[in-house]
């Protein structure tokens, strides 16, 4: 059982693409058996095939994080087919564009439902098992949009700010049960979700817009899904055994250093 996660079983939501796919693959490389969950049946089967093709252990689950029964089924499948559950990565999310006075209530509710309620339902489904075994690591994917004001994404920012607050609450409440909860807040990462958001915002000018965003990052580039995946490995592993309640920004320095000037 080599690697930082050898012998552990992990549930990763949103594993069919983007950050979730990168996290699932990196977890498998580091020795975890991974329950890959996504509502995209093709995407989640593809990542499972890729993991197995590289010698890793993975099982696919097709489900929606906004469904209580789907979340419960994902946990049950991990226990039944992979023999346990040690790490929960609540990562599934969707974009949400539009100024506050322009977005519809339906659009607001959809973004909050997936990005915040879906995180809660995923974690709630796993907690009875984690509490029962007296150990576990929960990793929540938020965003720097939940920490600083960014234009044109009020529902997304509200949801991700809620994920940050939920992570701190869970960390405090379940520390006596041996469960650690931490939050990753990525900056601009080149994923299908981010590209879709930039395409909605900038149309044919997407490449120029992404280039401008990259030059504003103190470290001089946009992030990759692997940047976030490596942070998720650390927070899911025993290497972070005395770390809980933290918000780890993976953003090239934007939040704490500010954008490059001049």
mmCIF file with all atom_site columns, C-alpha atoms in Angstrom, residues 40-235:
data_model
loop_
_atom_site.group_PDB
_atom_site.id
_atom_site.type_symbol
_atom_site.label_atom_id
_atom_site.label_alt_id
_atom_site.label_comp_id
_atom_site.label_asym_id
_atom_site.label_entity_id
_atom_site.label_seq_id
_atom_site.pdbx_PDB_ins_code
_atom_site.Cartn_x
_atom_site.Cartn_y
_atom_site.Cartn_z
_atom_site.occupancy
_atom_site.B_iso_or_equiv
_atom_site.pdbx_formal_charge
_atom_site.auth_seq_id
_atom_site.auth_comp_id
_atom_site.auth_asym_id
_atom_site.auth_atom_id
_atom_site.pdbx_PDB_model_num
ATOM 1   C CA . UNK A 1 40  ? -22.153 12.305 -15.722 1.00 0.00 ? 40  UNK A CA 1
ATOM 2   C CA . UNK A 1 41  ? -22.183 8.546  -16.304 1.00 0.00 ? 41  UNK A CA 1
ATOM 3   C CA . UNK A 1 42  ? -19.751 8.695  -19.230 1.00 0.00 ? 42  UNK A CA 1
ATOM 4   C CA . UNK A 1 43  ? -17.278 10.934 -17.422 1.00 0.00 ? 43  UNK A CA 1
ATOM 5   C CA . UNK A 1 44  ? -17.224 8.918  -14.207 1.00 0.00 ? 44  UNK A CA 1
ATOM 6   C CA . UNK A 1 45  ? -16.854 5.606  -16.038 1.00 0.00 ? 45  UNK A CA 1
ATOM 7   C CA . UNK A 1 46  ? -13.984 7.107  -18.014 1.00 0.00 ? 46  UNK A CA 1
ATOM 8   C CA . UNK A 1 47  ? -12.038 8.207  -14.937 1.00 0.00 ? 47  UNK A CA 1
ATOM 9   C CA . UNK A 1 48  ? -12.569 4.820  -13.288 1.00 0.00 ? 48  UNK A CA 1
ATOM 10  C CA . UNK A 1 49  ? -11.267 3.106  -16.422 1.00 0.00 ? 49  UNK A CA 1
ATOM 11  C CA . UNK A 1 50  ? -8.227  5.396  -16.430 1.00 0.00 ? 50  UNK A CA 1
ATOM 12  C CA . UNK A 1 51  ? -7.466  4.644  -12.770 1.00 0.00 ? 51  UNK A CA 1
ATOM 13  C CA . UNK A 1 52  ? -7.855  0.910  -13.237 1.00 0.00 ? 52  UNK A CA 1
ATOM 14  C CA . UNK A 1 53  ? -5.775  1.047  -16.398 1.00 0.00 ? 53  UNK A CA 1
ATOM 15  C CA . UNK A 1 54  ? -2.921  2.533  -14.368 1.00 0.00 ? 54  UNK A CA 1
ATOM 16  C CA . UNK A 1 55  ? -3.171  -0.192 -11.743 1.00 0.00 ? 55  UNK A CA 1
ATOM 17  C CA . UNK A 1 56  ? -5.325  1.675  -9.234  1.00 0.00 ? 56  UNK A CA 1
ATOM 18  C CA . UNK A 1 57  ? -8.552  0.725  -7.506  1.00 0.00 ? 57  UNK A CA 1
ATOM 19  C CA . UNK A 1 58  ? -11.740 2.628  -8.278  1.00 0.00 ? 58  UNK A CA 1
ATOM 20  C CA . UNK A 1 59  ? -15.494 2.142  -8.466  1.00 0.00 ? 59  UNK A CA 1
ATOM 21  C CA . UNK A 1 60  ? -18.005 4.323  -10.306 1.00 0.00 ? 60  UNK A CA 1
ATOM 22  C CA . UNK A 1 61  ? -21.191 5.761  -8.852  1.00 0.00 ? 61  UNK A CA 1
ATOM 23  C CA . UNK A 1 62  ? -23.641 7.742  -10.962 1.00 0.00 ? 62  UNK A CA 1
ATOM 24  C CA . UNK A 1 63  ? -25.523 10.149 -8.754  1.00 0.00 ? 63  UNK A CA 1
ATOM 25  C CA . UNK A 1 64  ? -26.522 13.740 -8.050  1.00 0.00 ? 64  UNK A CA 1
ATOM 26  C CA . UNK A 1 65  ? -25.238 15.453 -4.886  1.00 0.00 ? 65  UNK A CA 1
ATOM 27  C CA . UNK A 1 66  ? -28.544 17.288 -4.506  1.00 0.00 ? 66  UNK A CA 1
ATOM 28  C CA . UNK A 1 67  ? -30.265 13.942 -3.912  1.00 0.00 ? 67  UNK A CA 1
ATOM 29  C CA . UNK A 1 68  ? -30.242 12.559 -0.369  1.00 0.00 ? 68  UNK A CA 1
ATOM 30  C CA . UNK A 1 69  ? -30.724 9.031  -1.648  1.00 0.00 ? 69  UNK A CA 1
ATOM 31  C CA . UNK A 1 70  ? -27.909 9.331  -4.187  1.00 0.00 ? 70  UNK A CA 1
ATOM 32  C CA . UNK A 1 71  ? -25.501 10.582 -1.517  1.00 0.00 ? 71  UNK A CA 1
ATOM 33  C CA . UNK A 1 72  ? -26.474 7.731  0.789   1.00 0.00 ? 72  UNK A CA 1
ATOM 34  C CA . UNK A 1 73  ? -26.012 5.265  -2.081  1.00 0.00 ? 73  UNK A CA 1
ATOM 35  C CA . UNK A 1 74  ? -22.508 6.553  -2.777  1.00 0.00 ? 74  UNK A CA 1
ATOM 36  C CA . UNK A 1 75  ? -21.450 5.973  0.822   1.00 0.00 ? 75  UNK A CA 1
ATOM 37  C CA . UNK A 1 76  ? -23.091 2.542  0.890   1.00 0.00 ? 76  UNK A CA 1
ATOM 38  C CA . UNK A 1 77  ? -21.286 1.570  -2.327  1.00 0.00 ? 77  UNK A CA 1
ATOM 39  C CA . UNK A 1 78  ? -17.908 2.613  -0.902  1.00 0.00 ? 78  UNK A CA 1
ATOM 40  C CA . UNK A 1 79  ? -18.510 0.502  2.180   1.00 0.00 ? 79  UNK A CA 1
ATOM 41  C CA . UNK A 1 80  ? -19.807 -2.496 0.244   1.00 0.00 ? 80  UNK A CA 1
ATOM 42  C CA . UNK A 1 81  ? -17.358 -2.604 -2.658  1.00 0.00 ? 81  UNK A CA 1
ATOM 43  C CA . UNK A 1 82  ? -14.242 -0.920 -1.295  1.00 0.00 ? 82  UNK A CA 1
ATOM 44  C CA . UNK A 1 83  ? -14.503 -2.050 2.314   1.00 0.00 ? 83  UNK A CA 1
ATOM 45  C CA . UNK A 1 84  ? -14.665 1.227  4.166   1.00 0.00 ? 84  UNK A CA 1
ATOM 46  C CA . UNK A 1 85  ? -14.559 5.002  3.994   1.00 0.00 ? 85  UNK A CA 1
ATOM 47  C CA . UNK A 1 86  ? -11.796 7.200  5.399   1.00 0.00 ? 86  UNK A CA 1
ATOM 48  C CA . UNK A 1 87  ? -11.742 10.357 3.287   1.00 0.00 ? 87  UNK A CA 1
ATOM 49  C CA . UNK A 1 88  ? -14.635 12.334 1.858   1.00 0.00 ? 88  UNK A CA 1
ATOM 50  C CA . UNK A 1 89  ? -13.899 14.930 -0.810  1.00 0.00 ? 89  UNK A CA 1
ATOM 51  C CA . UNK A 1 90  ? -17.070 16.967 -1.382  1.00 0.00 ? 90  UNK A CA 1
ATOM 52  C CA . UNK A 1 91  ? -16.062 18.620 -4.617  1.00 0.00 ? 91  UNK A CA 1
ATOM 53  C CA . UNK A 1 92  ? -19.002 18.637 -7.050  1.00 0.00 ? 92  UNK A CA 1
ATOM 54  C CA . UNK A 1 93  ? -19.948 22.102 -8.253  1.00 0.00 ? 93  UNK A CA 1
ATOM 55  C CA . UNK A 1 94  ? -21.388 24.161 -11.083 1.00 0.00 ? 94  UNK A CA 1
ATOM 56  C CA . UNK A 1 95  ? -20.753 27.731 -12.288 1.00 0.00 ? 95  UNK A CA 1
ATOM 57  C CA . UNK A 1 96  ? -23.210 30.562 -11.874 1.00 0.00 ? 96  UNK A CA 1
ATOM 58  C CA . UNK A 1 97  ? -22.973 33.817 -13.810 1.00 0.00 ? 97  UNK A CA 1
ATOM 59  C CA . UNK A 1 98  ? -25.023 37.001 -13.616 1.00 0.00 ? 98  UNK A CA 1
ATOM 60  C CA . UNK A 1 99  ? -25.362 40.138 -11.536 1.00 0.00 ? 99  UNK A CA 1
ATOM 61  C CA . UNK A 1 100 ? -27.526 39.941 -8.411  1.00 0.00 ? 100 UNK A CA 1
ATOM 62  C CA . UNK A 1 101 ? -30.349 42.012 -9.921  1.00 0.00 ? 101 UNK A CA 1
ATOM 63  C CA . UNK A 1 102 ? -30.393 39.919 -13.093 1.00 0.00 ? 102 UNK A CA 1
ATOM 64  C CA . UNK A 1 103 ? -30.260 36.268 -12.040 1.00 0.00 ? 103 UNK A CA 1
ATOM 65  C CA . UNK A 1 104 ? -33.503 34.380 -11.518 1.00 0.00 ? 104 UNK A CA 1
ATOM 66  C CA . UNK A 1 105 ? -34.492 32.699 -8.294  1.00 0.00 ? 105 UNK A CA 1
ATOM 67  C CA . UNK A 1 106 ? -34.342 29.357 -10.099 1.00 0.00 ? 106 UNK A CA 1
ATOM 68  C CA . UNK A 1 107 ? -30.729 29.980 -11.158 1.00 0.00 ? 107 UNK A CA 1
ATOM 69  C CA . UNK A 1 108 ? -29.802 31.127 -7.637  1.00 0.00 ? 108 UNK A CA 1
ATOM 70  C CA . UNK A 1 109 ? -31.401 28.034 -6.105  1.00 0.00 ? 109 UNK A CA 1
ATOM 71  C CA . UNK A 1 110 ? -29.683 25.674 -8.559  1.00 0.00 ? 110 UNK A CA 1
ATOM 72  C CA . UNK A 1 111 ? -26.216 27.067 -7.789  1.00 0.00 ? 111 UNK A CA 1
ATOM 73  C CA . UNK A 1 112 ? -26.800 27.030 -4.035  1.00 0.00 ? 112 UNK A CA 1
ATOM 74  C CA . UNK A 1 113 ? -28.318 23.559 -4.299  1.00 0.00 ? 113 UNK A CA 1
ATOM 75  C CA . UNK A 1 114 ? -25.321 21.947 -5.963  1.00 0.00 ? 114 UNK A CA 1
ATOM 76  C CA . UNK A 1 115 ? -22.452 23.976 -4.527  1.00 0.00 ? 115 UNK A CA 1
ATOM 77  C CA . UNK A 1 116 ? -23.581 24.218 -0.903  1.00 0.00 ? 116 UNK A CA 1
ATOM 78  C CA . UNK A 1 117 ? -26.477 21.883 -0.176  1.00 0.00 ? 117 UNK A CA 1
ATOM 79  C CA . UNK A 1 118 ? -24.774 19.148 -2.215  1.00 0.00 ? 118 UNK A CA 1
ATOM 80  C CA . UNK A 1 119 ? -21.680 19.464 -0.050  1.00 0.00 ? 119 UNK A CA 1
ATOM 81  C CA . UNK A 1 120 ? -23.805 19.226 3.097   1.00 0.00 ? 120 UNK A CA 1
ATOM 82  C CA . UNK A 1 121 ? -25.712 16.170 1.858   1.00 0.00 ? 121 UNK A CA 1
ATOM 83  C CA . UNK A 1 122 ? -22.507 14.386 0.848   1.00 0.00 ? 122 UNK A CA 1
ATOM 84  C CA . UNK A 1 123 ? -20.917 14.968 4.235   1.00 0.00 ? 123 UNK A CA 1
ATOM 85  C CA . UNK A 1 124 ? -24.097 14.184 6.173   1.00 0.00 ? 124 UNK A CA 1
ATOM 86  C CA . UNK A 1 125 ? -24.367 10.813 4.443   1.00 0.00 ? 125 UNK A CA 1
ATOM 87  C CA . UNK A 1 126 ? -20.798 9.908  5.419   1.00 0.00 ? 126 UNK A CA 1
ATOM 88  C CA . UNK A 1 127 ? -20.744 11.199 8.991   1.00 0.00 ? 127 UNK A CA 1
ATOM 89  C CA . UNK A 1 128 ? -22.453 8.268  10.738  1.00 0.00 ? 128 UNK A CA 1
ATOM 90  C CA . UNK A 1 129 ? -19.769 5.901  9.451   1.00 0.00 ? 129 UNK A CA 1
ATOM 91  C CA . UNK A 1 130 ? -16.895 8.292  10.211  1.00 0.00 ? 130 UNK A CA 1
ATOM 92  C CA . UNK A 1 131 ? -18.204 8.969  13.723  1.00 0.00 ? 131 UNK A CA 1
ATOM 93  C CA . UNK A 1 132 ? -18.657 5.255  14.301  1.00 0.00 ? 132 UNK A CA 1
ATOM 94  C CA . UNK A 1 133 ? -15.070 4.449  13.412  1.00 0.00 ? 133 UNK A CA 1
ATOM 95  C CA . UNK A 1 134 ? -13.732 7.456  15.327  1.00 0.00 ? 134 UNK A CA 1
ATOM 96  C CA . UNK A 1 135 ? -11.622 8.816  12.482  1.00 0.00 ? 135 UNK A CA 1
ATOM 97  C CA . UNK A 1 136 ? -11.806 10.419 9.090   1.00 0.00 ? 136 UNK A CA 1
ATOM 98  C CA . UNK A 1 137 ? -10.840 13.349 6.919   1.00 0.00 ? 137 UNK A CA 1
ATOM 99  C CA . UNK A 1 138 ? -13.333 15.585 5.149   1.00 0.00 ? 138 UNK A CA 1
ATOM 100 C CA . UNK A 1 139 ? -12.099 17.882 2.385   1.00 0.00 ? 139 UNK A CA 1
ATOM 101 C CA . UNK A 1 140 ? -14.474 20.496 0.974   1.00 0.00 ? 140 UNK A CA 1
ATOM 102 C CA . UNK A 1 141 ? -13.877 22.367 -2.280  1.00 0.00 ? 141 UNK A CA 1
ATOM 103 C CA . UNK A 1 142 ? -14.764 26.044 -1.974  1.00 0.00 ? 142 UNK A CA 1
ATOM 104 C CA . UNK A 1 143 ? -13.238 28.923 -3.967  1.00 0.00 ? 143 UNK A CA 1
ATOM 105 C CA . UNK A 1 144 ? -11.465 32.199 -3.406  1.00 0.00 ? 144 UNK A CA 1
ATOM 106 C CA . UNK A 1 145 ? -14.858 33.625 -4.428  1.00 0.00 ? 145 UNK A CA 1
ATOM 107 C CA . UNK A 1 146 ? -15.981 32.581 -0.955  1.00 0.00 ? 146 UNK A CA 1
ATOM 108 C CA . UNK A 1 147 ? -13.236 34.687 0.629   1.00 0.00 ? 147 UNK A CA 1
ATOM 109 C CA . UNK A 1 148 ? -13.075 37.885 -1.432  1.00 0.00 ? 148 UNK A CA 1
ATOM 110 C CA . UNK A 1 149 ? -15.549 39.797 -3.568  1.00 0.00 ? 149 UNK A CA 1
ATOM 111 C CA . UNK A 1 150 ? -15.483 38.959 -7.266  1.00 0.00 ? 150 UNK A CA 1
ATOM 112 C CA . UNK A 1 151 ? -17.808 40.381 -9.916  1.00 0.00 ? 151 UNK A CA 1
ATOM 113 C CA . UNK A 1 152 ? -20.775 38.713 -11.580 1.00 0.00 ? 152 UNK A CA 1
ATOM 114 C CA . UNK A 1 153 ? -21.060 35.546 -9.441  1.00 0.00 ? 153 UNK A CA 1
ATOM 115 C CA . UNK A 1 154 ? -23.241 36.332 -6.391  1.00 0.00 ? 154 UNK A CA 1
ATOM 116 C CA . UNK A 1 155 ? -24.859 32.892 -6.112  1.00 0.00 ? 155 UNK A CA 1
ATOM 117 C CA . UNK A 1 156 ? -21.573 31.064 -6.639  1.00 0.00 ? 156 UNK A CA 1
ATOM 118 C CA . UNK A 1 157 ? -19.776 33.301 -4.135  1.00 0.00 ? 157 UNK A CA 1
ATOM 119 C CA . UNK A 1 158 ? -22.545 32.895 -1.558  1.00 0.00 ? 158 UNK A CA 1
ATOM 120 C CA . UNK A 1 159 ? -22.441 29.125 -1.948  1.00 0.00 ? 159 UNK A CA 1
ATOM 121 C CA . UNK A 1 160 ? -18.672 28.920 -1.653  1.00 0.00 ? 160 UNK A CA 1
ATOM 122 C CA . UNK A 1 161 ? -18.665 31.262 1.343   1.00 0.00 ? 161 UNK A CA 1
ATOM 123 C CA . UNK A 1 162 ? -21.186 28.901 2.877   1.00 0.00 ? 162 UNK A CA 1
ATOM 124 C CA . UNK A 1 163 ? -18.854 25.960 2.217   1.00 0.00 ? 163 UNK A CA 1
ATOM 125 C CA . UNK A 1 164 ? -16.075 27.770 4.104   1.00 0.00 ? 164 UNK A CA 1
ATOM 126 C CA . UNK A 1 165 ? -18.367 28.395 7.074   1.00 0.00 ? 165 UNK A CA 1
ATOM 127 C CA . UNK A 1 166 ? -19.705 24.841 6.969   1.00 0.00 ? 166 UNK A CA 1
ATOM 128 C CA . UNK A 1 167 ? -16.169 23.459 6.955   1.00 0.00 ? 167 UNK A CA 1
ATOM 129 C CA . UNK A 1 168 ? -15.236 25.386 10.078  1.00 0.00 ? 168 UNK A CA 1
ATOM 130 C CA . UNK A 1 169 ? -18.445 24.305 11.801  1.00 0.00 ? 169 UNK A CA 1
ATOM 131 C CA . UNK A 1 170 ? -17.838 20.652 10.978  1.00 0.00 ? 170 UNK A CA 1
ATOM 132 C CA . UNK A 1 171 ? -14.220 20.899 12.121  1.00 0.00 ? 171 UNK A CA 1
ATOM 133 C CA . UNK A 1 172 ? -15.280 22.248 15.505  1.00 0.00 ? 172 UNK A CA 1
ATOM 134 C CA . UNK A 1 173 ? -18.213 19.899 16.003  1.00 0.00 ? 173 UNK A CA 1
ATOM 135 C CA . UNK A 1 174 ? -16.573 16.633 15.010  1.00 0.00 ? 174 UNK A CA 1
ATOM 136 C CA . UNK A 1 175 ? -13.016 17.080 16.276  1.00 0.00 ? 175 UNK A CA 1
ATOM 137 C CA . UNK A 1 176 ? -13.903 15.103 19.438  1.00 0.00 ? 176 UNK A CA 1
ATOM 138 C CA . UNK A 1 177 ? -14.883 12.227 17.142  1.00 0.00 ? 177 UNK A CA 1
ATOM 139 C CA . UNK A 1 178 ? -11.461 12.179 15.508  1.00 0.00 ? 178 UNK A CA 1
ATOM 140 C CA . UNK A 1 179 ? -12.752 13.694 12.269  1.00 0.00 ? 179 UNK A CA 1
ATOM 141 C CA . UNK A 1 180 ? -10.807 16.463 10.588  1.00 0.00 ? 180 UNK A CA 1
ATOM 142 C CA . UNK A 1 181 ? -12.466 18.897 8.176   1.00 0.00 ? 181 UNK A CA 1
ATOM 143 C CA . UNK A 1 182 ? -10.566 21.271 5.929   1.00 0.00 ? 182 UNK A CA 1
ATOM 144 C CA . UNK A 1 183 ? -11.420 23.455 2.958   1.00 0.00 ? 183 UNK A CA 1
ATOM 145 C CA . UNK A 1 184 ? -9.547  24.079 -0.272  1.00 0.00 ? 184 UNK A CA 1
ATOM 146 C CA . UNK A 1 185 ? -10.208 27.453 -1.897  1.00 0.00 ? 185 UNK A CA 1
ATOM 147 C CA . UNK A 1 186 ? -8.858  27.357 -5.459  1.00 0.00 ? 186 UNK A CA 1
ATOM 148 C CA . UNK A 1 187 ? -8.227  30.411 -7.564  1.00 0.00 ? 187 UNK A CA 1
ATOM 149 C CA . UNK A 1 188 ? -8.655  30.353 -11.332 1.00 0.00 ? 188 UNK A CA 1
ATOM 150 C CA . UNK A 1 189 ? -8.004  26.777 -12.420 1.00 0.00 ? 189 UNK A CA 1
ATOM 151 C CA . UNK A 1 190 ? -8.226  25.683 -16.046 1.00 0.00 ? 190 UNK A CA 1
ATOM 152 C CA . UNK A 1 191 ? -11.130 23.258 -15.783 1.00 0.00 ? 191 UNK A CA 1
ATOM 153 C CA . UNK A 1 192 ? -14.212 22.828 -17.994 1.00 0.00 ? 192 UNK A CA 1
ATOM 154 C CA . UNK A 1 193 ? -16.261 24.656 -15.334 1.00 0.00 ? 193 UNK A CA 1
ATOM 155 C CA . UNK A 1 194 ? -13.960 27.701 -15.395 1.00 0.00 ? 194 UNK A CA 1
ATOM 156 C CA . UNK A 1 195 ? -13.692 27.717 -19.170 1.00 0.00 ? 195 UNK A CA 1
ATOM 157 C CA . UNK A 1 196 ? -17.481 27.619 -19.412 1.00 0.00 ? 196 UNK A CA 1
ATOM 158 C CA . UNK A 1 197 ? -17.788 30.561 -17.021 1.00 0.00 ? 197 UNK A CA 1
ATOM 159 C CA . UNK A 1 198 ? -15.203 32.586 -18.969 1.00 0.00 ? 198 UNK A CA 1
ATOM 160 C CA . UNK A 1 199 ? -16.903 31.720 -22.260 1.00 0.00 ? 199 UNK A CA 1
ATOM 161 C CA . UNK A 1 200 ? -20.234 32.981 -20.903 1.00 0.00 ? 200 UNK A CA 1
ATOM 162 C CA . UNK A 1 201 ? -18.545 36.160 -19.749 1.00 0.00 ? 201 UNK A CA 1
ATOM 163 C CA . UNK A 1 202 ? -16.223 36.901 -22.670 1.00 0.00 ? 202 UNK A CA 1
ATOM 164 C CA . UNK A 1 203 ? -17.452 34.925 -25.679 1.00 0.00 ? 203 UNK A CA 1
ATOM 165 C CA . UNK A 1 204 ? -14.853 34.838 -28.447 1.00 0.00 ? 204 UNK A CA 1
ATOM 166 C CA . UNK A 1 205 ? -12.477 36.837 -26.244 1.00 0.00 ? 205 UNK A CA 1
ATOM 167 C CA . UNK A 1 206 ? -11.990 33.954 -23.817 1.00 0.00 ? 206 UNK A CA 1
ATOM 168 C CA . UNK A 1 207 ? -8.313  33.356 -24.609 1.00 0.00 ? 207 UNK A CA 1
ATOM 169 C CA . UNK A 1 208 ? -7.409  37.001 -24.107 1.00 0.00 ? 208 UNK A CA 1
ATOM 170 C CA . UNK A 1 209 ? -9.401  37.104 -20.875 1.00 0.00 ? 209 UNK A CA 1
ATOM 171 C CA . UNK A 1 210 ? -7.642  34.016 -19.516 1.00 0.00 ? 210 UNK A CA 1
ATOM 172 C CA . UNK A 1 211 ? -4.287  35.493 -20.457 1.00 0.00 ? 211 UNK A CA 1
ATOM 173 C CA . UNK A 1 212 ? -5.090  38.703 -18.572 1.00 0.00 ? 212 UNK A CA 1
ATOM 174 C CA . UNK A 1 213 ? -6.139  36.692 -15.546 1.00 0.00 ? 213 UNK A CA 1
ATOM 175 C CA . UNK A 1 214 ? -2.873  34.712 -15.641 1.00 0.00 ? 214 UNK A CA 1
ATOM 176 C CA . UNK A 1 215 ? -0.721  37.857 -15.729 1.00 0.00 ? 215 UNK A CA 1
ATOM 177 C CA . UNK A 1 216 ? -2.495  39.149 -12.604 1.00 0.00 ? 216 UNK A CA 1
ATOM 178 C CA . UNK A 1 217 ? -1.466  36.091 -10.567 1.00 0.00 ? 217 UNK A CA 1
ATOM 179 C CA . UNK A 1 218 ? 1.658   36.720 -8.430  1.00 0.00 ? 218 UNK A CA 1
ATOM 180 C CA . UNK A 1 219 ? 3.113   33.346 -9.449  1.00 0.00 ? 219 UNK A CA 1
ATOM 181 C CA . UNK A 1 220 ? 2.516   34.220 -13.086 1.00 0.00 ? 220 UNK A CA 1
ATOM 182 C CA . UNK A 1 221 ? 0.174   31.467 -14.267 1.00 0.00 ? 221 UNK A CA 1
ATOM 183 C CA . UNK A 1 222 ? -3.277  30.013 -13.850 1.00 0.00 ? 222 UNK A CA 1
ATOM 184 C CA . UNK A 1 223 ? -3.633  26.890 -11.767 1.00 0.00 ? 223 UNK A CA 1
ATOM 185 C CA . UNK A 1 224 ? -3.931  23.337 -12.982 1.00 0.00 ? 224 UNK A CA 1
ATOM 186 C CA . UNK A 1 225 ? -6.272  20.683 -11.583 1.00 0.00 ? 225 UNK A CA 1
ATOM 187 C CA . UNK A 1 226 ? -3.172  18.843 -10.354 1.00 0.00 ? 226 UNK A CA 1
ATOM 188 C CA . UNK A 1 227 ? -2.265  21.825 -8.142  1.00 0.00 ? 227 UNK A CA 1
ATOM 189 C CA . UNK A 1 228 ? -5.530  21.344 -6.283  1.00 0.00 ? 228 UNK A CA 1
ATOM 190 C CA . UNK A 1 229 ? -5.290  17.549 -6.322  1.00 0.00 ? 229 UNK A CA 1
ATOM 191 C CA . UNK A 1 230 ? -1.935  17.620 -4.529  1.00 0.00 ? 230 UNK A CA 1
ATOM 192 C CA . UNK A 1 231 ? -3.409  19.873 -1.829  1.00 0.00 ? 231 UNK A CA 1
ATOM 193 C CA . UNK A 1 232 ? -6.310  17.443 -1.461  1.00 0.00 ? 232 UNK A CA 1
ATOM 194 C CA . UNK A 1 233 ? -3.871  14.561 -1.023  1.00 0.00 ? 233 UNK A CA 1
ATOM 195 C CA . UNK A 1 234 ? -2.150  16.396 1.827   1.00 0.00 ? 234 UNK A CA 1
ATOM 196 C CA . UNK A 1 235 ? -5.425  17.199 3.600   1.00 0.00 ? 235 UNK A CA 1
#
